[in-house]
Each structure stands twice: as C-alpha cells, then as structure tokens.
Short mmCIF file of C-alpha atoms and ligand atoms in Angstrom, two decimals:
data_model
loop_
_atom_site.label_atom_id
_atom_site.label_comp_id
_atom_site.label_asym_id
_atom_site.label_seq_id
_atom_site.Cartn_x
_atom_site.Cartn_y
_atom_site.Cartn_z
CA UNK A 289 -43.78 -8.51 -47.22
CA UNK A 290 -45.32 -11.83 -47.19
CA UNK A 291 -48.06 -12.80 -49.95
CA UNK A 292 -50.94 -12.85 -47.35
CA UNK A 293 -50.13 -9.50 -45.77
CA UNK A 294 -50.26 -7.95 -49.47
CA UNK A 295 -53.88 -9.38 -50.03
CA UNK A 296 -56.75 -7.60 -48.50
CA UNK A 297 -59.91 -9.29 -47.79
CA UNK A 298 -61.71 -8.18 -50.75
CA UNK A 299 -58.60 -9.93 -52.86
CA UNK A 300 -59.78 -13.36 -51.51
CA UNK A 301 -61.48 -14.84 -54.39
CA UNK A 302 -58.80 -13.61 -56.73
CA UNK A 303 -56.09 -15.32 -54.26
CA UNK A 304 -57.67 -18.56 -55.17
CA UNK A 305 -57.38 -17.53 -58.88
CA UNK A 306 -53.81 -16.92 -57.97
CA UNK A 307 -53.50 -20.40 -56.63
CA UNK A 308 -54.59 -21.98 -59.83
CA UNK A 309 -52.56 -19.75 -62.08
CA UNK A 310 -49.44 -21.04 -63.96
CA UNK A 311 -47.28 -17.93 -63.19
CA UNK A 312 -47.33 -14.89 -61.09
CA UNK A 313 -46.33 -11.51 -61.93
CA UNK A 314 -45.55 -9.31 -58.71
CA UNK A 315 -45.20 -5.68 -59.25
CA UNK A 316 -43.68 -3.98 -56.31
CA UNK A 317 -45.28 -0.27 -56.39
CA UNK A 318 -43.43 0.86 -53.36
CA UNK A 319 -40.25 0.17 -55.49
CA UNK A 320 -42.05 2.53 -58.32
CA UNK A 321 -42.38 5.38 -55.99
CA UNK A 322 -38.85 4.85 -54.65
CA UNK A 323 -37.44 5.13 -58.03
CA UNK A 324 -39.54 8.01 -58.61
CA UNK A 325 -37.93 9.86 -55.71
CA UNK A 326 -34.41 8.72 -56.48
CA UNK A 327 -34.73 10.03 -59.89
CA UNK A 328 -36.24 13.53 -58.73
CA UNK A 329 -33.50 13.66 -56.33
CA UNK A 330 -30.93 13.78 -59.18
CA UNK A 331 -32.71 16.49 -60.65
CA UNK A 332 -31.83 19.75 -59.12
CA UNK A 333 -33.94 22.36 -60.78
CA UNK A 334 -36.08 20.28 -62.87
CA UNK A 335 -39.37 18.92 -62.46
CA UNK A 336 -39.87 14.93 -62.89
CA UNK A 337 -42.37 13.74 -65.27
CA UNK A 338 -43.42 9.77 -65.81
CA UNK A 339 -43.63 8.37 -68.96
CA UNK A 340 -46.68 5.91 -68.72
CA UNK A 341 -46.90 4.71 -72.20
CA UNK A 342 -47.66 0.96 -73.15
CA UNK A 343 -49.55 0.18 -70.02
CA UNK A 344 -46.66 1.70 -67.83
CA UNK A 345 -44.24 -0.69 -69.55
CA UNK A 346 -46.61 -3.46 -69.24
CA UNK A 347 -46.98 -2.88 -65.32
CA UNK A 348 -50.42 -1.40 -65.45
CA UNK A 349 -50.78 2.37 -66.07
CA UNK A 350 -53.88 2.35 -64.03
CA UNK A 351 -52.05 1.49 -61.00
CA UNK A 352 -48.61 3.23 -61.70
CA UNK A 353 -50.18 6.80 -62.69
CA UNK A 354 -52.37 7.57 -59.64
CA UNK A 355 -49.71 6.38 -57.44
CA UNK A 356 -47.12 8.77 -58.93
CA UNK A 357 -49.50 11.69 -58.68
CA UNK A 358 -49.76 10.61 -55.24
CA UNK A 359 -45.78 11.16 -54.91
CA UNK A 360 -46.00 14.42 -56.51
CA UNK A 361 -45.66 13.92 -60.43
CA UNK A 362 -47.70 16.16 -62.50
CA UNK A 363 -46.85 15.36 -65.98
CA UNK A 364 -47.56 12.20 -67.48
CA UNK A 365 -46.55 11.13 -71.12
CA UNK A 366 -48.25 8.06 -73.20
CA UNK A 367 -47.62 7.33 -76.83
CA UNK A 368 -51.51 7.23 -77.99
CA UNK A 369 -54.54 9.33 -77.43
CA UNK A 370 -56.36 6.52 -76.41
CA UNK A 371 -53.95 5.69 -73.74
CA UNK A 372 -54.28 9.52 -72.35
CA UNK A 373 -58.25 9.11 -72.49
CA UNK A 374 -58.27 6.07 -70.35
CA UNK A 375 -56.01 7.40 -67.86
CA UNK A 376 -57.63 11.16 -67.85
CA UNK A 377 -60.36 10.17 -65.26
CA UNK A 378 -57.67 8.65 -63.04
CA UNK A 379 -55.71 11.61 -62.78
CA UNK A 380 -56.69 15.09 -60.80
CA UNK A 381 -56.96 18.29 -62.73
CA UNK A 382 -53.33 19.56 -61.83
CA UNK A 383 -52.06 16.43 -63.63
CA UNK A 384 -51.39 16.97 -67.75
CA UNK A 385 -51.17 14.27 -70.08
CA UNK A 386 -49.13 14.67 -72.88
CA UNK A 387 -49.45 12.29 -76.11
CA UNK A 388 -46.09 11.70 -77.39
CA UNK A 389 -47.01 10.45 -80.97
CA UNK A 390 -49.21 13.41 -81.67
CA UNK A 391 -53.05 13.28 -82.38
CA UNK A 392 -54.39 11.27 -85.33
CA UNK A 393 -55.90 13.85 -87.73
CA UNK A 394 -59.29 14.75 -86.96
CA UNK A 395 -59.11 13.78 -83.07
CA UNK A 396 -58.22 17.43 -82.11
CA UNK A 397 -61.62 18.20 -80.72
CA UNK A 398 -62.15 14.90 -78.80
CA UNK A 399 -58.42 15.50 -77.14
CA UNK A 400 -59.22 19.09 -76.39
CA UNK A 401 -62.53 18.29 -74.94
CA UNK A 402 -60.79 15.67 -72.49
CA UNK A 403 -58.13 18.15 -71.58
CA UNK A 404 -55.27 16.11 -73.01
CA UNK A 405 -52.24 18.10 -74.50
CA UNK A 406 -50.79 16.80 -78.05
CA UNK A 407 -47.08 16.56 -78.63
CA UNK A 408 -46.99 18.54 -81.97
CA UNK A 409 -44.39 16.76 -84.24
CA UNK A 410 -44.87 18.49 -87.40
CA UNK A 411 -46.41 21.90 -88.71
CA UNK A 412 -49.19 20.28 -90.02
CA UNK A 413 -50.06 18.89 -86.72
CA UNK A 414 -49.37 22.68 -85.16
CA UNK A 415 -51.70 24.05 -87.71
CA UNK A 416 -54.76 21.64 -87.03
CA UNK A 417 -54.06 22.34 -83.32
CA UNK A 418 -54.20 26.24 -83.56
CA UNK A 419 -56.89 26.12 -85.90
CA UNK A 420 -59.14 24.31 -83.61
CA UNK A 421 -58.12 26.94 -80.80
CA UNK A 422 -59.40 29.39 -83.26
CA UNK A 423 -62.70 27.95 -83.94
CA UNK A 424 -62.87 27.29 -80.04
CA UNK A 425 -61.75 31.08 -79.01
CA UNK A 426 -59.48 29.20 -76.79
CA UNK A 427 -55.73 29.09 -76.05
CA UNK A 428 -54.86 25.43 -76.22
CA UNK A 429 -52.00 23.86 -74.57
CA UNK A 430 -49.28 22.25 -76.58
CA UNK A 431 -45.94 20.59 -76.44
CA UNK A 432 -43.64 21.23 -79.52
CA UNK A 433 -41.26 18.56 -80.45
CA UNK A 434 -37.90 19.19 -82.28
CA UNK A 435 -35.96 16.67 -84.23
CA UNK A 436 -32.30 17.09 -82.60
CA UNK A 437 -31.16 14.13 -84.65
CA UNK A 438 -32.75 11.02 -84.45
CA UNK A 439 -35.31 11.60 -87.38
CA UNK A 440 -38.24 10.18 -85.74
CA UNK A 441 -40.55 12.41 -84.55
CA UNK A 442 -40.75 16.10 -84.24
CA UNK A 443 -39.83 19.11 -86.48
CA UNK A 444 -37.03 18.77 -88.58
CA UNK A 445 -34.49 21.57 -89.34
CA UNK A 446 -36.48 22.69 -92.29
CA UNK A 447 -39.87 22.99 -90.41
CA UNK A 448 -38.16 24.71 -87.60
CA UNK A 449 -36.84 27.40 -89.96
CA UNK A 450 -40.15 27.90 -91.43
CA UNK A 451 -41.79 28.17 -88.09
CA UNK A 452 -39.08 30.86 -87.19
CA UNK A 453 -39.90 32.63 -90.20
CA UNK A 454 -43.72 32.75 -89.71
CA UNK A 455 -43.96 33.29 -85.71
CA UNK A 456 -47.57 34.18 -85.82
CA UNK A 457 -48.27 30.08 -86.60
CA UNK A 458 -47.78 29.79 -82.57
CA UNK A 459 -50.27 32.65 -81.82
CA UNK A 460 -52.79 31.86 -79.77
CA UNK A 461 -51.00 28.54 -78.48
CA UNK A 462 -50.30 27.86 -74.75
CA UNK A 463 -46.88 26.40 -75.50
CA UNK A 464 -46.37 24.34 -72.43
CA UNK A 465 -43.15 22.58 -73.29
CA UNK A 466 -40.59 22.43 -75.93
CA UNK A 467 -39.06 19.05 -76.28
CA UNK A 468 -36.96 16.61 -78.06
CA UNK A 469 -35.68 13.06 -77.46
CA UNK A 470 -32.02 11.67 -77.07
CA UNK A 471 -31.22 8.41 -79.30
CA UNK A 472 -27.96 7.38 -77.58
CA UNK A 473 -28.22 8.49 -73.74
CA UNK A 474 -27.50 4.77 -72.38
CA UNK A 475 -24.11 5.42 -74.20
CA UNK A 476 -22.65 8.36 -72.17
CA UNK A 477 -19.75 8.76 -74.23
CA UNK A 478 -21.64 8.53 -77.31
CA UNK A 479 -20.86 11.85 -79.39
CA UNK A 480 -24.69 12.13 -80.31
CA UNK A 481 -25.53 13.11 -76.82
CA UNK A 482 -23.61 16.43 -76.99
CA UNK A 483 -24.57 17.19 -80.51
CA UNK A 484 -28.31 16.66 -79.64
CA UNK A 485 -27.86 18.93 -76.69
CA UNK A 486 -26.63 21.68 -78.89
CA UNK A 487 -29.23 21.30 -81.66
CA UNK A 488 -31.92 21.17 -79.12
CA UNK A 489 -30.49 24.24 -77.25
CA UNK A 490 -30.16 26.42 -80.50
CA UNK A 491 -33.74 25.14 -81.71
CA UNK A 492 -35.25 26.36 -78.48
CA UNK A 493 -33.37 29.73 -78.64
CA UNK A 494 -34.87 30.35 -81.82
CA UNK A 495 -38.37 29.96 -80.41
CA UNK A 496 -40.68 31.61 -77.91
CA UNK A 497 -39.37 31.31 -74.34
CA UNK A 498 -41.25 27.92 -72.71
CA UNK A 499 -40.13 25.11 -70.62
CA UNK A 500 -37.72 22.67 -72.09
CA UNK A 501 -37.29 18.78 -71.89
CA UNK A 502 -34.88 16.45 -73.13
CA UNK A 503 -33.89 13.95 -70.95
CA UNK A 504 -35.43 10.21 -70.74
CA UNK A 505 -34.29 7.79 -67.76
CA UNK A 506 -30.69 7.65 -69.32
CA UNK A 507 -30.59 11.28 -69.91
CA UNK A 508 -30.92 12.28 -66.39
CA UNK A 509 -27.74 10.26 -65.55
CA UNK A 510 -25.77 12.22 -68.62
CA UNK A 511 -25.49 15.59 -65.88
CA UNK A 512 -27.06 18.85 -65.35
CA UNK A 513 -27.01 19.88 -68.98
CA UNK A 514 -29.61 17.48 -69.85
CA UNK A 515 -31.90 18.25 -67.32
CA UNK A 516 -33.35 21.56 -68.59
CA UNK A 517 -36.97 21.98 -66.93
CA UNK A 518 -38.49 18.48 -67.05
CA UNK A 519 -37.09 15.12 -67.18
CA UNK A 520 -39.29 12.14 -68.65
CA UNK A 521 -38.16 8.84 -67.27
CA UNK A 522 -39.73 5.76 -68.16
CA UNK A 523 -37.80 2.49 -67.94
CA UNK A 524 -36.04 3.68 -64.52
CA UNK A 525 -39.08 3.96 -62.81
CA UNK A 526 -39.90 0.16 -63.34
CA UNK A 527 -36.61 -0.89 -62.36
CA UNK A 528 -34.45 -1.02 -65.77
CA UNK A 529 -31.06 0.46 -65.59
CA UNK A 530 -30.59 3.64 -67.12
CA UNK A 531 -26.77 3.36 -66.65
CA UNK A 532 -26.05 -0.03 -68.39
CA UNK A 533 -22.12 0.32 -67.99
CA UNK A 534 -22.65 0.85 -64.21
CA UNK A 535 -24.57 -0.92 -61.24
CA UNK A 536 -28.08 -0.17 -61.46
CA UNK A 537 -29.15 2.83 -59.36
CA UNK A 538 -32.98 2.02 -59.20
CA UNK A 539 -34.79 -0.61 -57.23
CA UNK A 540 -36.31 -3.79 -58.89
CA UNK A 541 -39.96 -3.69 -59.47
CA UNK A 542 -41.00 -7.00 -61.03
CA UNK A 543 -40.96 -10.62 -59.80
CA UNK A 544 -42.22 -13.15 -62.19
CA UNK A 545 -42.45 -16.85 -60.82
CA UNK A 546 -43.61 -19.95 -62.70
CA UNK A 547 -45.06 -23.16 -61.50
CA UNK A 548 -43.44 -26.62 -62.28
CA UNK A 549 -45.84 -28.77 -63.93
CA UNK A 550 -43.74 -31.93 -64.73
CA UNK A 551 -40.47 -33.44 -64.19
CA UNK A 552 -38.69 -36.20 -66.18
CA UNK A 553 -35.66 -37.91 -66.10
CA UNK A 554 -33.67 -38.08 -69.75
CA UNK A 555 -31.42 -40.78 -71.05
CA UNK A 556 -28.41 -39.54 -73.17
CA UNK A 557 -29.62 -38.36 -76.37
CA UNK A 558 -33.32 -37.98 -75.49
CA UNK A 559 -34.52 -34.79 -77.27
CA UNK A 560 -36.47 -31.72 -75.91
CA UNK A 561 -39.14 -29.75 -77.25
CA UNK A 562 -39.91 -28.38 -80.58
CA UNK A 563 -37.62 -29.10 -83.54
CA UNK A 564 -35.54 -31.48 -81.21
CA UNK A 565 -33.10 -28.43 -80.79
CA UNK A 566 -31.62 -29.76 -77.72
CA UNK A 567 -30.51 -33.31 -76.91
CA UNK A 568 -29.34 -34.74 -73.49
CA UNK A 569 -25.75 -35.18 -73.70
CA UNK A 570 -25.83 -37.55 -70.88
CA UNK A 571 -28.42 -38.72 -68.14
CA UNK A 572 -30.20 -35.36 -66.88
CA UNK A 573 -33.56 -34.18 -65.29
CA UNK A 574 -35.64 -31.81 -66.81
CA UNK A 575 -38.87 -29.55 -65.34
CA UNK A 576 -41.35 -28.10 -67.54
CA UNK A 577 -42.98 -24.67 -66.60
CA UNK A 578 -46.21 -23.07 -66.84
CA UNK A 579 -45.19 -20.11 -69.00
CA UNK A 580 -43.96 -19.59 -72.54
CA UNK A 581 -43.96 -17.01 -75.28
CA UNK A 582 -47.74 -16.45 -75.13
CA UNK A 583 -46.90 -14.87 -71.85
CA UNK A 584 -44.26 -12.60 -73.20
CA UNK A 585 -41.37 -15.05 -72.36
CA UNK A 586 -39.37 -14.30 -75.72
CA UNK A 587 -38.58 -17.19 -78.32
CA UNK A 588 -35.17 -15.94 -78.34
CA UNK A 589 -34.66 -17.44 -74.78
CA UNK A 590 -34.96 -21.22 -76.17
CA UNK A 591 -31.67 -22.67 -75.14
CA UNK A 592 -30.45 -19.36 -74.00
CA UNK A 593 -32.33 -18.32 -70.87
CA UNK A 594 -32.55 -19.60 -67.29
CA UNK A 595 -34.88 -19.75 -64.20
CA UNK A 596 -33.62 -19.78 -60.71
CA UNK A 597 -34.33 -21.68 -57.68
CA UNK A 598 -32.99 -20.04 -55.14
CA UNK A 599 -29.34 -19.24 -56.24
CA UNK A 600 -29.05 -22.16 -58.23
CA UNK A 601 -29.48 -21.34 -62.08
CA UNK A 602 -31.58 -23.65 -64.03
CA UNK A 603 -30.85 -23.33 -67.80
CA UNK A 604 -33.64 -23.20 -70.48
CA UNK A 605 -33.25 -26.53 -72.61
CA UNK A 606 -35.04 -26.55 -75.97
CA UNK A 607 -37.25 -24.09 -77.64
CA UNK A 608 -39.52 -21.79 -75.92
CA UNK A 609 -43.48 -23.11 -76.60
CA UNK A 610 -46.38 -21.15 -76.34
CA UNK A 611 -47.24 -22.21 -72.82
CA UNK A 612 -44.43 -24.01 -71.50
CA UNK A 613 -40.62 -24.01 -71.39
CA UNK A 614 -38.33 -26.74 -69.92
CA UNK A 615 -35.28 -26.52 -67.74
CA UNK A 616 -32.49 -28.48 -66.88
CA UNK A 617 -32.77 -29.00 -63.33
CA UNK A 618 -30.00 -31.64 -62.87
CA UNK A 619 -27.89 -29.37 -60.53
CA UNK A 620 -30.58 -29.70 -58.10
CA UNK A 621 -30.65 -32.40 -55.17
CA UNK A 622 -32.88 -35.17 -55.54
CA UNK A 623 -36.44 -34.24 -54.41
CA UNK A 624 -35.63 -30.27 -54.17
CA UNK A 625 -38.40 -29.40 -56.73
CA UNK A 626 -41.82 -31.17 -57.32
CA UNK A 627 -44.72 -30.63 -59.41
CA UNK A 628 -46.42 -27.54 -58.15
CA UNK A 629 -43.05 -25.73 -56.93
CA UNK A 630 -41.94 -22.49 -57.92
CA UNK A 631 -39.20 -21.09 -60.04
CA UNK A 632 -38.16 -17.39 -60.08
CA UNK A 633 -37.85 -15.94 -63.66
CA UNK A 634 -37.34 -12.39 -62.56
CA UNK A 635 -36.80 -11.10 -59.33
CA UNK A 636 -33.67 -11.11 -56.82
CA UNK A 637 -31.59 -13.70 -58.80
CA UNK A 638 -32.51 -12.26 -62.38
CA UNK A 639 -33.10 -8.77 -63.54
CA UNK A 640 -35.15 -7.38 -66.23
CA UNK A 641 -31.72 -6.47 -68.07
CA UNK A 642 -30.09 -10.06 -67.29
CA UNK A 643 -33.06 -11.49 -69.25
CA UNK A 644 -32.71 -9.01 -72.08
CA UNK A 645 -29.02 -9.86 -72.53
CA UNK A 646 -29.91 -13.33 -72.60
CA UNK A 647 -32.79 -12.62 -75.33
CA UNK A 648 -30.65 -10.22 -77.43
CA UNK A 649 -32.72 -7.65 -76.62
CA UNK A 650 -33.20 -4.60 -74.30
CA UNK A 651 -35.27 -4.57 -70.69
CA UNK A 652 -37.70 -2.44 -72.24
CA UNK A 653 -38.88 -5.34 -74.71
CA UNK A 654 -38.89 -7.84 -71.97
CA UNK A 655 -41.33 -5.41 -69.65
CA UNK A 656 -43.57 -4.14 -72.41
CA UNK A 657 -44.05 -8.26 -73.41
CA UNK A 658 -44.95 -9.47 -70.15
CA UNK A 659 -48.29 -11.36 -70.64
CA UNK A 660 -51.99 -10.47 -69.45
CA UNK A 661 -51.95 -14.51 -68.55
CA UNK A 662 -50.12 -14.07 -65.18
CA UNK A 663 -51.85 -13.77 -61.91
CA UNK A 664 -50.64 -10.19 -61.39
CA UNK A 665 -50.33 -9.05 -57.69
CA UNK A 666 -49.67 -5.28 -56.62
CA UNK A 667 -47.57 -4.77 -53.46
CA UNK A 668 -47.57 -1.19 -51.80
CA UNK A 669 -45.95 -0.25 -48.91
C1 LIG B 41 -40.42 6.46 -74.39
C2 LIG B 41 -40.02 7.72 -74.20
C3 LIG B 41 -39.32 8.28 -72.95
C4 LIG B 41 -38.94 7.37 -71.98
O1 LIG B 41 -37.87 6.61 -72.17
P1 LIG B 41 -37.13 5.77 -71.24
O2 LIG B 41 -35.93 5.37 -71.81
O3 LIG B 41 -38.02 4.75 -71.03
O4 LIG B 41 -37.01 6.81 -69.74
C5 LIG B 41 -39.21 9.76 -73.16
N1 LIG B 41 -39.36 10.61 -74.19
C6 LIG B 41 -39.85 9.86 -74.99
C7 LIG B 41 -39.99 10.92 -76.25
C8 LIG B 41 -40.23 8.59 -75.06
O5 LIG B 41 -40.64 7.92 -76.46
#
C-alpha cells in the first residue's frame, strides 16, 4: 500500500510532520494480525494469548492490543501493573490482562479494582492476594507461576511443596491459570526444554486442576506437548523469528527508513566519526543519515551494521552517533543518492533478526529499543 493510501484525511497535519522527520517507522498492523492467525493455527487445542509488555515490544500496545482483541484474542500479558492499567480501558470486559512480574506490595486493591489479574510469583504474593479477597469477600482471579528451572520468577520447588502441604492457602482464589516459562525454547534440541516440561507437568499435577500455560513464541514450535491450554507468544507476533535455526515463519512487521542529510567524498586516510574509529582505505563516498543511538540504533552497530538502498548494502562506517550514522555509499552509481533520499534500515532487505546478529544481540532488544523520535505510521489492511 502507498503511503498516501495509508493516511486518512485527519492525519494530514501529521503527514507534514512526517515529511520533516529524520526517520520513519512503519508498523504493519495487518502483518501482526496475520502473525496472530498463523500462531493460532499451530495450536490445535490451545488458546493463543498475546504478550504486549514493553509497549508491545516497542511497536505500540495501544494499537496492537485492541487489534488482536478484534482477532479474537482474549488473554493479554504485560510485565508491570502500570502497563495493564493503561491498556485496561482499551480492551473489552471479555479480555483478561495479566501482570507477569506480579504486583508491587500494596497495589493489590488497585489492581483488583481495575479488574487486572496478577501473576502470583511467590507464596507472599499469593497470601497478599487471597487476604484481599477475604477482606472484600470476593473470589479474586489469579495466575500462579511455577519456576520450572530458570530461577527467575515463580514458586521454586520448596515453595510449591509448602503450598501442596497447605492447600487452603489457595482457598477462595479463582485460579485462572498455572504457568511457567521456558528458558531455551529457541534451541529446540536443548535438554532444558523437556526438563522444564517435566518439572512443570509434575508441579501442575500437585495443584488443583486449572488451565496450564508454558509456551512463548518459540515454545509453540517445540510441538503439541508444550502447548497445554494457552500459549503466550510475544516476539513472533511482531515478526521476530521464533525458529532461529530455520526460515522465519512469521511476516515482517516493521519497516524503518531514514533520510540522508549530507554526502561527501573522502580521500584515502580520512577519518570518520567519533574516536576516528574508521579511516578511508582509499577514495570513497559517505552519506550521513538522520538517526542514531538515541533512536535505538544500537552503538554496537558501529562499523558493523548496514543500511540498504534497493538491494545494495551500505555499510555503517565509524561509530553510531546519538543522532546520525555515516554510511559507505561508494557502491552506488554517481547521483543515485542525494540529500533527502531515504535508505532502509529495517524491512524487506534487512530483518530485525539480521540487525540483531550484526549488533551482537537478539531481535527483542532491537524492537524494544526502537525510539520515539521516529515518525510512526501504522498500516492496517
Ligand atoms: C516475554 C514473555 C513471553 C513472550 O515471550 P516471546 O519469546 O516474546 O514469545 C511469554 N511468557 C513470559 C513469562 C514472558 O516473560
């Protein structure tokens, strides 16, 4: 779809702001929808939730969550209570909002009042939540998380044992889900996957019957045994590859383009950027583009990453600055690129995962680092 077609009349003033912007981030909401459908299609019996923490991995939870509710998603996970409070008015009554990190002590009443469901990660959190339920004479909904191996969040084995010995601690609770989280799901042959599966299954068997959830995006691709009743994909919805050893089964969602601000011809030996970390090996042409680490283009991409003009790769030379990056454009024919032209940083030529590999990180960090200075465009259908 063309840019003009994607913008409604009411967006016109923002379109002008877009003209002035140094860089544009385009979020293809139709691709998010399609990715949700593809994930759901892989889950024979299980429901498909959506993890929309960290502002839907940087893409805009206020846009993404209602759209997925429209696709039939009813279960939304965030990390913090404040993220849930911000989304609550945007989602209908039929949708549940779960807080993965649990509630800060003292925030229980506010969460209950707003209809937000905590993930209980310890016996202390469980007791605080059931105490509120007793005071309010309500059966409060909750998710119980078990630590199946990654030593991060959830009841460790000793706490589970104490709970099994004192099952009345769960009394009065509406146990909506028992969950755990996989540490190595992106490595299908890692022994931790089946170990965590076994620990989780055994833990659930010692608790009252409740729906169960284990799989994140990559976990969905580990097979039916990992699906249980609810899957919790995040990154795959946003186009990240949940199967890093194979072709990406998801549709790309983000496109990032930046404007060329200046070009210059360098002589052999000329230095580029802070620290003079790059020296021209011979005559070359460089272009400076209008985005930098303040926009989330990681500094580790200094002398490492690249942009694209069509199919031609334009390597980053020198350090990534706060607001600009310098590219080696010598491969381009004379006149192919002038000030005001745009180059692609994320999109058809370069995926989020490819940039992550160049930066020595994971696609999650590239997405959640995406800055707020970009002119953002949302395309849907
Ligand atoms: C972030 C998160 C997810 C989503 O993980 P992806 O790998 O992005 O699919 C699922 N469950 C928990 C507990 C998480 O913290």
